[in-house]
Amino acid sequence: MSIKGMVLKRLAAGIVTVFLVSILIFLSIEALPGDPATAILGQQATPENLAALRKELKLDLPPHTRYLSWLGNFVQGDLGTSLSNKRPVNEVIGWRFSNTLFLAFSAALVAVPLAIIFGMIAALFRERWPDRILSMGSLAAISFPEFFVGYILIYIFSIKLGLLPSVATIQASMPFWTKINIIILPCFTLLLVVMAHMMRMTRAAIIGVLTSPYIEMAKLKGVSEWPIIIKHAIPNVLSPIINVVVMDLAWLIVGVVVVEVVFVYPGLGQLLVDSVAKRDLPVVQASGLIFAATYILLNLTADILAIITNPKLRHISE
Amino acid sequence: MDNILKIDNLTIKGYWDGNTTVLLEDIDLQLNRGEVLGIIGESGAGKSTLGLAAMGYTRDGCDITEGSVMFDGKELVDATKKELTQLRGSNIAYVAQSAAASFNPAHRLVQQFAETPVRHGHMTFKQAKQKAEKLYKRLNLPFPDSIGYRYPHQVSGGQLQRAMIAMALGCDPDIVVFDEPTTALDVTTQIEVLAAIRDAIKINNTAALYITHDLAVVSQVADRVMVLRHGRLVEDGETREMLENPKEQYTKDLLNVRRQKCDNTKSHKEVVLEIQGVDAGYYPGQNIVEDIDFKIFRGQNVAVVGESGSGKTTLARVITGLLPPNKGKVLFDSKSVSPDVRQRSLNTLRRLQMIYQMPDVALNPRQKIRRIIGRPLEFYSGLSGKAKKKKVHKLLDMIELPSHYYDRYPSELSGGQKQRICIARALAAEPDLIICDEITSALDQLVAEEILKLLQKLQTELGMSYLFITHDLATVKAIADEVIVMYKGNIVEQGNKKDMFDSPDHDYTELLLSSVPEMDPDWLDNLLLKREKVS
């Protein structure tokens, strides 16, 4: 199959998945006890008030009607209005999502190259001291929960040394470098976790191919150690490395709510958690879909990159 | 004489799981400039270890514990990494057994060709490219000026092997180590590669170590031959001299493998298996094999021969029902059986058994021999308890293994013994037909010989038929009654073995048969001369 055909097929499957995810999210929210009207009115909830608000929010309609009307609006680009603060969902989510992406890509920009270089070093010096140190360090980083790492970093860098702010509440009006300064700590926390993961994967993938005959051939051709790793091993392990990098990127975008809470960072994950508590269906629905779509898109990217980097798949019919 | 390589008292030990194994013991070797030394022996004889040691290289877990390797007056055993790196590729080059595995799949051929000359500072990339084209041309590769831009997976096995020889010759080395360079190739391709190797080393007066398990192949290229066994030297001498009068019994045995022939003309009446007009392939409308028609009689040996990709294994899958054919019928005992294995009766399944190429993979490593052989006895004959135990012992006796193997695991057995267990497992079902899929190709020649003898003995006792799927024509010569030659998915010729070997009708059969190396140092010359005249 041509690359184009494959991409289109995956893309179609991705859209179907997103659609199924939207149904699942809708059903899960329906299954929660209580409703947004009670949550919004709180103490002032009289039966009349509740009924009026329900009518206004169209909660009195049957679930499938509400789902279909939401879907209709969504297709036209209207994500609806937040139930809890009456602002358009696009506006609420847009700012939060751009913050999440900002944090994720800042972390990835540092983590990916470092992780791959460390992975290569560990593979080259396998079973010797540089490898041992890197392996132990990465194992430790993986083992500690990220909120724990976050608090330790805050303790050291904010409280003891006073170098960096402990709260990462960024605002749109801040200049770029201030934003960078503010997110250094949460970024570092994320870095430690994903880097360990990617580094171990790179190391394992390289060591896996080092026993193959073409590596022995390269040694017998008089190629020295670093070029063997870079020229002969790396091009053949790109596909697993790309996969783990992309999976970690996805995690950086959709799975960092704990770190956002620790550093009071206004990301999408935190918004999602708050909105579930408030039964704010349009926001939950939209955030959930964004997460699902990100995941699917990144996986698709990984597949395409894997094909492009594999000459066997790239040059099928020459 | 001018020794380019001199190895003295070389001992190499291997360390695995705390055990020490002696891989090579006290080996002496001298190689003169322009001389080709053949190193032959069975697997585990230490041939490759010796070839690599000549480059100052040992695999992980192996160590040179004693002796010296002198290359052109330089000691390699205690040379630094840097010195060795400079030497390898430039002065001593290596040609591996499987070019397909030894070329890096991620780079184009010419990039890999140029790597050593450019890295070692002998040439610029452009010069290396020109050199590559020259060598590709000399080695008769098609499109010598553009083939270098292909990736390894885009050229055939034989071409790739020649491209690797070109790569080894890139820096005009003093020595080339050839490690079984033709073993992975079909016989017809082997000829081209052998001729290429011979010409290439003759022109530059390059010395070579030629490692192989095949005496017939080595006698075509080598001036001298060394026979190794269990890491020790058995004997060495001039090629012709050794072929004519070998001194040691082991060498005599190796020579006899190829010369042994047997004639078994039997009369056959009862048809066991019949294939009628079968077309089959893995996708609808795309046939790998077409128009297959043949019969196997009771007690008969039929050999299906052909190169890799000719459809032999696909045919076996059709017969066993793993691959239902797109067209045609499979008849067992003149009765049509279901094309799908899942719908065949227990009795049909029992009567058709299979033995595979790799006994290591075909036996469950976590099961003891008694369970491996006992299972078909339970499954097909419903035996259990004492009766089953008695039958397993009887089967062990039939395959000439001692009865205490009853409680062993496959890992405690040698390759040949494992293949015997596979035979016993097939026999346990009391089949009418056994399909043998390349059963000797993973075994050393002497061991393979014994397996074939055993199969013949069992046939005389039990009277079943064999269908051999093989590319090894020596096996066919030794055991088949009837031969089916396949080429590109079709049967090009079939008939009595003797008639076919004496006067092949089809051009392809003739090409195939004449390509089997013989133990005659002049065989390749004569053959090439003859082919030149014809064309």
Short mmCIF file of N, CA and C in Angstrom, two decimals, chain A residues 20-133:
data_model
loop_
_atom_site.label_atom_id
_atom_site.label_comp_id
_atom_site.label_asym_id
_atom_site.label_seq_id
_atom_site.Cartn_x
_atom_site.Cartn_y
_atom_site.Cartn_z
N LEU A 20 -16.18 7.79 18.76
CA LEU A 20 -16.54 6.83 19.82
C LEU A 20 -16.17 7.39 21.19
N VAL A 21 -15.02 8.06 21.26
CA VAL A 21 -14.59 8.64 22.53
C VAL A 21 -15.62 9.66 23.01
N SER A 22 -16.15 10.46 22.06
CA SER A 22 -17.12 11.48 22.47
C SER A 22 -18.37 10.84 23.07
N ILE A 23 -18.80 9.70 22.50
CA ILE A 23 -19.96 9.01 23.07
C ILE A 23 -19.64 8.51 24.48
N LEU A 24 -18.43 7.93 24.62
CA LEU A 24 -18.04 7.40 25.92
C LEU A 24 -18.01 8.49 26.98
N ILE A 25 -17.43 9.63 26.61
CA ILE A 25 -17.35 10.74 27.58
C ILE A 25 -18.76 11.17 27.98
N PHE A 26 -19.62 11.32 26.99
CA PHE A 26 -21.00 11.74 27.26
C PHE A 26 -21.70 10.78 28.22
N LEU A 27 -21.54 9.47 27.93
CA LEU A 27 -22.19 8.47 28.77
C LEU A 27 -21.63 8.48 30.19
N SER A 28 -20.32 8.65 30.32
CA SER A 28 -19.74 8.64 31.68
C SER A 28 -20.27 9.80 32.48
N ILE A 29 -20.41 10.96 31.84
CA ILE A 29 -20.91 12.11 32.59
C ILE A 29 -22.37 11.91 33.00
N GLU A 30 -23.13 11.32 32.08
CA GLU A 30 -24.53 11.01 32.40
C GLU A 30 -24.62 10.10 33.62
N ALA A 31 -23.65 9.18 33.71
CA ALA A 31 -23.69 8.18 34.78
C ALA A 31 -23.34 8.78 36.14
N LEU A 32 -22.73 9.98 36.14
CA LEU A 32 -22.37 10.57 37.43
C LEU A 32 -23.63 10.98 38.20
N PRO A 33 -23.61 10.84 39.54
CA PRO A 33 -24.75 11.28 40.33
C PRO A 33 -24.83 12.81 40.37
N GLY A 34 -26.01 13.35 40.54
CA GLY A 34 -26.19 14.82 40.61
C GLY A 34 -26.20 15.41 39.20
N ASP A 35 -26.51 16.70 39.09
CA ASP A 35 -26.47 17.34 37.78
C ASP A 35 -25.92 18.74 37.91
N PRO A 36 -25.57 19.40 36.77
CA PRO A 36 -24.94 20.70 36.80
C PRO A 36 -25.82 21.73 37.52
N ALA A 37 -27.13 21.65 37.34
CA ALA A 37 -28.02 22.65 37.95
C ALA A 37 -27.84 22.68 39.46
N THR A 38 -27.83 21.48 40.09
CA THR A 38 -27.62 21.42 41.54
C THR A 38 -26.25 21.98 41.89
N ALA A 39 -25.25 21.61 41.08
CA ALA A 39 -23.89 22.07 41.36
C ALA A 39 -23.79 23.58 41.27
N ILE A 40 -24.45 24.18 40.27
CA ILE A 40 -24.35 25.64 40.08
C ILE A 40 -25.11 26.38 41.18
N LEU A 41 -26.33 25.94 41.45
CA LEU A 41 -27.16 26.67 42.41
C LEU A 41 -26.72 26.46 43.84
N GLY A 42 -26.20 25.27 44.14
CA GLY A 42 -25.71 25.01 45.50
C GLY A 42 -26.78 25.26 46.54
N GLN A 43 -26.49 26.18 47.50
CA GLN A 43 -27.38 26.45 48.63
C GLN A 43 -28.75 26.99 48.20
N GLN A 44 -28.78 27.79 47.09
CA GLN A 44 -30.03 28.45 46.72
C GLN A 44 -30.97 27.55 45.94
N ALA A 45 -30.69 26.23 45.88
CA ALA A 45 -31.48 25.36 45.03
C ALA A 45 -32.88 25.10 45.60
N THR A 46 -33.83 25.81 45.09
CA THR A 46 -35.23 25.46 45.38
C THR A 46 -35.74 24.66 44.20
N PRO A 47 -36.74 23.83 44.39
CA PRO A 47 -37.25 23.03 43.26
C PRO A 47 -37.58 23.89 42.05
N GLU A 48 -38.13 25.12 42.24
CA GLU A 48 -38.50 25.95 41.09
C GLU A 48 -37.26 26.44 40.35
N ASN A 49 -36.28 26.96 41.16
CA ASN A 49 -35.04 27.41 40.55
C ASN A 49 -34.39 26.33 39.72
N LEU A 50 -34.32 25.12 40.33
CA LEU A 50 -33.69 23.99 39.66
C LEU A 50 -34.36 23.71 38.33
N ALA A 51 -35.71 23.65 38.37
CA ALA A 51 -36.46 23.33 37.16
C ALA A 51 -36.21 24.37 36.09
N ALA A 52 -36.17 25.66 36.50
CA ALA A 52 -35.97 26.73 35.53
C ALA A 52 -34.58 26.63 34.90
N LEU A 53 -33.56 26.42 35.78
CA LEU A 53 -32.21 26.34 35.28
C LEU A 53 -32.03 25.15 34.35
N ARG A 54 -32.67 24.02 34.75
CA ARG A 54 -32.58 22.82 33.91
C ARG A 54 -33.12 23.09 32.52
N LYS A 55 -34.22 23.81 32.50
CA LYS A 55 -34.86 24.11 31.23
C LYS A 55 -33.93 25.00 30.39
N GLU A 56 -33.33 25.99 31.09
CA GLU A 56 -32.44 26.91 30.39
C GLU A 56 -31.22 26.18 29.80
N LEU A 57 -30.69 25.24 30.59
CA LEU A 57 -29.51 24.49 30.14
C LEU A 57 -29.91 23.32 29.25
N LYS A 58 -31.16 23.19 28.94
CA LYS A 58 -31.71 22.10 28.11
C LYS A 58 -31.46 20.72 28.73
N LEU A 59 -31.34 20.69 30.08
CA LEU A 59 -31.12 19.41 30.73
C LEU A 59 -32.38 18.58 30.79
N ASP A 60 -33.54 19.21 30.50
CA ASP A 60 -34.79 18.46 30.56
C ASP A 60 -34.99 17.59 29.32
N LEU A 61 -34.21 17.85 28.28
CA LEU A 61 -34.34 17.04 27.06
C LEU A 61 -33.71 15.65 27.29
N PRO A 62 -34.16 14.63 26.52
CA PRO A 62 -33.55 13.29 26.68
C PRO A 62 -32.09 13.30 26.23
N PRO A 63 -31.25 12.41 26.79
CA PRO A 63 -29.80 12.43 26.55
C PRO A 63 -29.43 12.39 25.06
N HIS A 64 -30.11 11.49 24.28
CA HIS A 64 -29.65 11.36 22.89
C HIS A 64 -29.89 12.64 22.10
N THR A 65 -30.98 13.37 22.42
CA THR A 65 -31.23 14.66 21.75
C THR A 65 -30.12 15.64 22.07
N ARG A 66 -29.73 15.65 23.37
CA ARG A 66 -28.68 16.59 23.77
C ARG A 66 -27.37 16.24 23.07
N TYR A 67 -27.07 14.92 23.01
CA TYR A 67 -25.82 14.51 22.39
C TYR A 67 -25.79 14.92 20.92
N LEU A 68 -26.93 14.64 20.23
CA LEU A 68 -26.96 14.93 18.79
C LEU A 68 -26.85 16.43 18.53
N SER A 69 -27.53 17.24 19.35
CA SER A 69 -27.46 18.68 19.09
C SER A 69 -26.04 19.19 19.38
N TRP A 70 -25.39 18.58 20.42
CA TRP A 70 -24.00 18.96 20.71
C TRP A 70 -23.11 18.61 19.52
N LEU A 71 -23.33 17.37 18.97
CA LEU A 71 -22.51 16.91 17.85
C LEU A 71 -22.69 17.82 16.65
N GLY A 72 -23.97 18.19 16.40
CA GLY A 72 -24.24 19.08 15.27
C GLY A 72 -23.48 20.38 15.39
N ASN A 73 -23.52 21.01 16.59
CA ASN A 73 -22.81 22.26 16.80
C ASN A 73 -21.30 22.07 16.69
N PHE A 74 -20.84 20.94 17.23
CA PHE A 74 -19.40 20.68 17.26
C PHE A 74 -18.84 20.62 15.84
N VAL A 75 -19.58 19.92 14.96
CA VAL A 75 -19.13 19.79 13.57
C VAL A 75 -19.01 21.16 12.92
N GLN A 76 -19.90 22.09 13.33
CA GLN A 76 -19.84 23.45 12.76
C GLN A 76 -18.82 24.33 13.48
N GLY A 77 -18.05 23.75 14.42
CA GLY A 77 -16.99 24.52 15.08
C GLY A 77 -17.46 25.21 16.35
N ASP A 78 -18.70 24.99 16.76
CA ASP A 78 -19.20 25.61 17.98
C ASP A 78 -19.15 24.60 19.10
N LEU A 79 -18.26 24.83 20.06
CA LEU A 79 -18.10 23.85 21.14
C LEU A 79 -19.10 24.10 22.27
N GLY A 80 -19.93 25.10 22.11
CA GLY A 80 -20.94 25.35 23.13
C GLY A 80 -20.47 26.36 24.17
N THR A 81 -21.28 26.48 25.23
CA THR A 81 -20.97 27.44 26.28
C THR A 81 -20.71 26.68 27.57
N SER A 82 -19.75 27.13 28.31
CA SER A 82 -19.47 26.48 29.59
C SER A 82 -20.69 26.65 30.50
N LEU A 83 -21.10 25.58 31.16
CA LEU A 83 -22.27 25.66 32.02
C LEU A 83 -21.97 26.43 33.29
N SER A 84 -20.71 26.37 33.75
CA SER A 84 -20.46 26.95 35.06
C SER A 84 -20.21 28.46 34.98
N ASN A 85 -19.55 28.97 33.91
CA ASN A 85 -19.31 30.41 33.91
C ASN A 85 -19.84 31.13 32.67
N LYS A 86 -20.59 30.40 31.84
CA LYS A 86 -21.31 31.00 30.72
C LYS A 86 -20.40 31.55 29.61
N ARG A 87 -19.08 31.30 29.69
CA ARG A 87 -18.23 31.76 28.61
C ARG A 87 -18.16 30.70 27.51
N PRO A 88 -17.86 31.11 26.27
CA PRO A 88 -17.77 30.11 25.21
C PRO A 88 -16.62 29.12 25.50
N VAL A 89 -16.87 27.85 25.21
CA VAL A 89 -15.88 26.81 25.52
C VAL A 89 -14.58 27.03 24.75
N ASN A 90 -14.71 27.46 23.48
CA ASN A 90 -13.51 27.71 22.66
C ASN A 90 -12.51 28.60 23.40
N GLU A 91 -13.08 29.65 24.00
CA GLU A 91 -12.27 30.64 24.67
C GLU A 91 -11.62 30.06 25.92
N VAL A 92 -12.42 29.36 26.71
CA VAL A 92 -11.93 28.78 27.97
C VAL A 92 -10.80 27.80 27.67
N ILE A 93 -11.06 26.92 26.70
CA ILE A 93 -10.11 25.84 26.44
C ILE A 93 -8.88 26.33 25.68
N GLY A 94 -9.08 27.24 24.74
CA GLY A 94 -7.97 27.68 23.90
C GLY A 94 -6.75 28.10 24.70
N TRP A 95 -6.95 28.98 25.65
CA TRP A 95 -5.86 29.49 26.48
C TRP A 95 -5.20 28.37 27.28
N ARG A 96 -6.04 27.51 27.88
CA ARG A 96 -5.51 26.40 28.68
C ARG A 96 -4.70 25.42 27.84
N PHE A 97 -5.23 25.12 26.65
CA PHE A 97 -4.56 24.14 25.80
C PHE A 97 -3.23 24.68 25.31
N SER A 98 -3.20 25.98 24.97
CA SER A 98 -1.91 26.53 24.51
C SER A 98 -0.90 26.50 25.65
N ASN A 99 -1.33 26.69 26.89
CA ASN A 99 -0.42 26.56 28.04
C ASN A 99 0.13 25.16 28.15
N THR A 100 -0.76 24.17 28.00
CA THR A 100 -0.34 22.78 28.10
C THR A 100 0.69 22.46 27.03
N LEU A 101 0.42 22.91 25.81
CA LEU A 101 1.36 22.65 24.72
C LEU A 101 2.70 23.32 24.99
N PHE A 102 2.64 24.56 25.50
CA PHE A 102 3.86 25.30 25.80
C PHE A 102 4.74 24.53 26.77
N LEU A 103 4.12 24.04 27.86
CA LEU A 103 4.87 23.29 28.86
C LEU A 103 5.41 21.99 28.27
N ALA A 104 4.55 21.28 27.53
CA ALA A 104 4.93 19.97 26.99
C ALA A 104 6.09 20.12 26.01
N PHE A 105 6.00 21.10 25.10
CA PHE A 105 7.05 21.20 24.10
C PHE A 105 8.35 21.74 24.67
N SER A 106 8.23 22.62 25.68
CA SER A 106 9.47 23.07 26.33
C SER A 106 10.17 21.88 26.95
N ALA A 107 9.43 21.03 27.63
CA ALA A 107 10.03 19.85 28.26
C ALA A 107 10.60 18.92 27.19
N ALA A 108 9.83 18.70 26.12
CA ALA A 108 10.27 17.76 25.11
C ALA A 108 11.53 18.24 24.40
N LEU A 109 11.59 19.55 24.15
CA LEU A 109 12.71 20.13 23.43
C LEU A 109 14.03 19.83 24.12
N VAL A 110 14.01 19.81 25.44
CA VAL A 110 15.23 19.50 26.18
C VAL A 110 15.37 17.99 26.35
N ALA A 111 14.26 17.35 26.64
CA ALA A 111 14.32 15.93 27.04
C ALA A 111 14.73 15.01 25.89
N VAL A 112 14.17 15.22 24.69
CA VAL A 112 14.39 14.26 23.62
C VAL A 112 15.87 14.16 23.21
N PRO A 113 16.52 15.29 22.86
CA PRO A 113 17.92 15.14 22.47
C PRO A 113 18.80 14.61 23.60
N LEU A 114 18.56 15.11 24.82
CA LEU A 114 19.37 14.64 25.95
C LEU A 114 19.20 13.15 26.16
N ALA A 115 17.93 12.70 26.11
CA ALA A 115 17.65 11.29 26.38
C ALA A 115 18.35 10.42 25.35
N ILE A 116 18.31 10.84 24.07
CA ILE A 116 18.91 10.01 23.03
C ILE A 116 20.43 9.99 23.16
N ILE A 117 21.01 11.14 23.48
CA ILE A 117 22.47 11.16 23.66
C ILE A 117 22.87 10.30 24.85
N PHE A 118 22.15 10.44 25.97
CA PHE A 118 22.48 9.61 27.14
C PHE A 118 22.28 8.14 26.82
N GLY A 119 21.23 7.83 26.07
CA GLY A 119 20.98 6.43 25.69
C GLY A 119 22.14 5.88 24.88
N MET A 120 22.67 6.69 23.96
CA MET A 120 23.79 6.23 23.15
C MET A 120 25.03 6.02 24.01
N ILE A 121 25.24 6.95 24.95
CA ILE A 121 26.41 6.81 25.83
C ILE A 121 26.28 5.53 26.65
N ALA A 122 25.08 5.31 27.20
CA ALA A 122 24.88 4.12 28.03
C ALA A 122 25.11 2.85 27.20
N ALA A 123 24.65 2.87 25.91
CA ALA A 123 24.82 1.69 25.08
C ALA A 123 26.28 1.45 24.74
N LEU A 124 26.99 2.55 24.46
CA LEU A 124 28.40 2.41 24.10
C LEU A 124 29.22 1.89 25.27
N PHE A 125 28.94 2.42 26.48
CA PHE A 125 29.69 1.98 27.65
C PHE A 125 28.89 0.97 28.46
N ARG A 126 28.16 0.10 27.77
CA ARG A 126 27.25 -0.79 28.51
C ARG A 126 28.02 -1.64 29.51
N GLU A 127 27.37 -1.82 30.66
CA GLU A 127 27.94 -2.60 31.78
C GLU A 127 29.20 -1.95 32.36
N ARG A 128 29.50 -0.71 31.96
CA ARG A 128 30.62 -0.02 32.60
C ARG A 128 30.07 1.16 33.38
N TRP A 129 30.95 1.93 34.03
CA TRP A 129 30.42 2.89 35.01
C TRP A 129 29.50 3.97 34.43
N PRO A 130 29.74 4.55 33.22
CA PRO A 130 28.79 5.58 32.77
C PRO A 130 27.38 5.00 32.60
N ASP A 131 27.33 3.76 32.13
CA ASP A 131 26.04 3.11 31.96
C ASP A 131 25.37 2.86 33.30
N ARG A 132 26.17 2.40 34.27
CA ARG A 132 25.62 2.09 35.59
C ARG A 132 25.01 3.35 36.22
N ILE A 133 25.77 4.46 36.13
CA ILE A 133 25.28 5.71 36.73
C ILE A 133 23.98 6.15 36.06
#
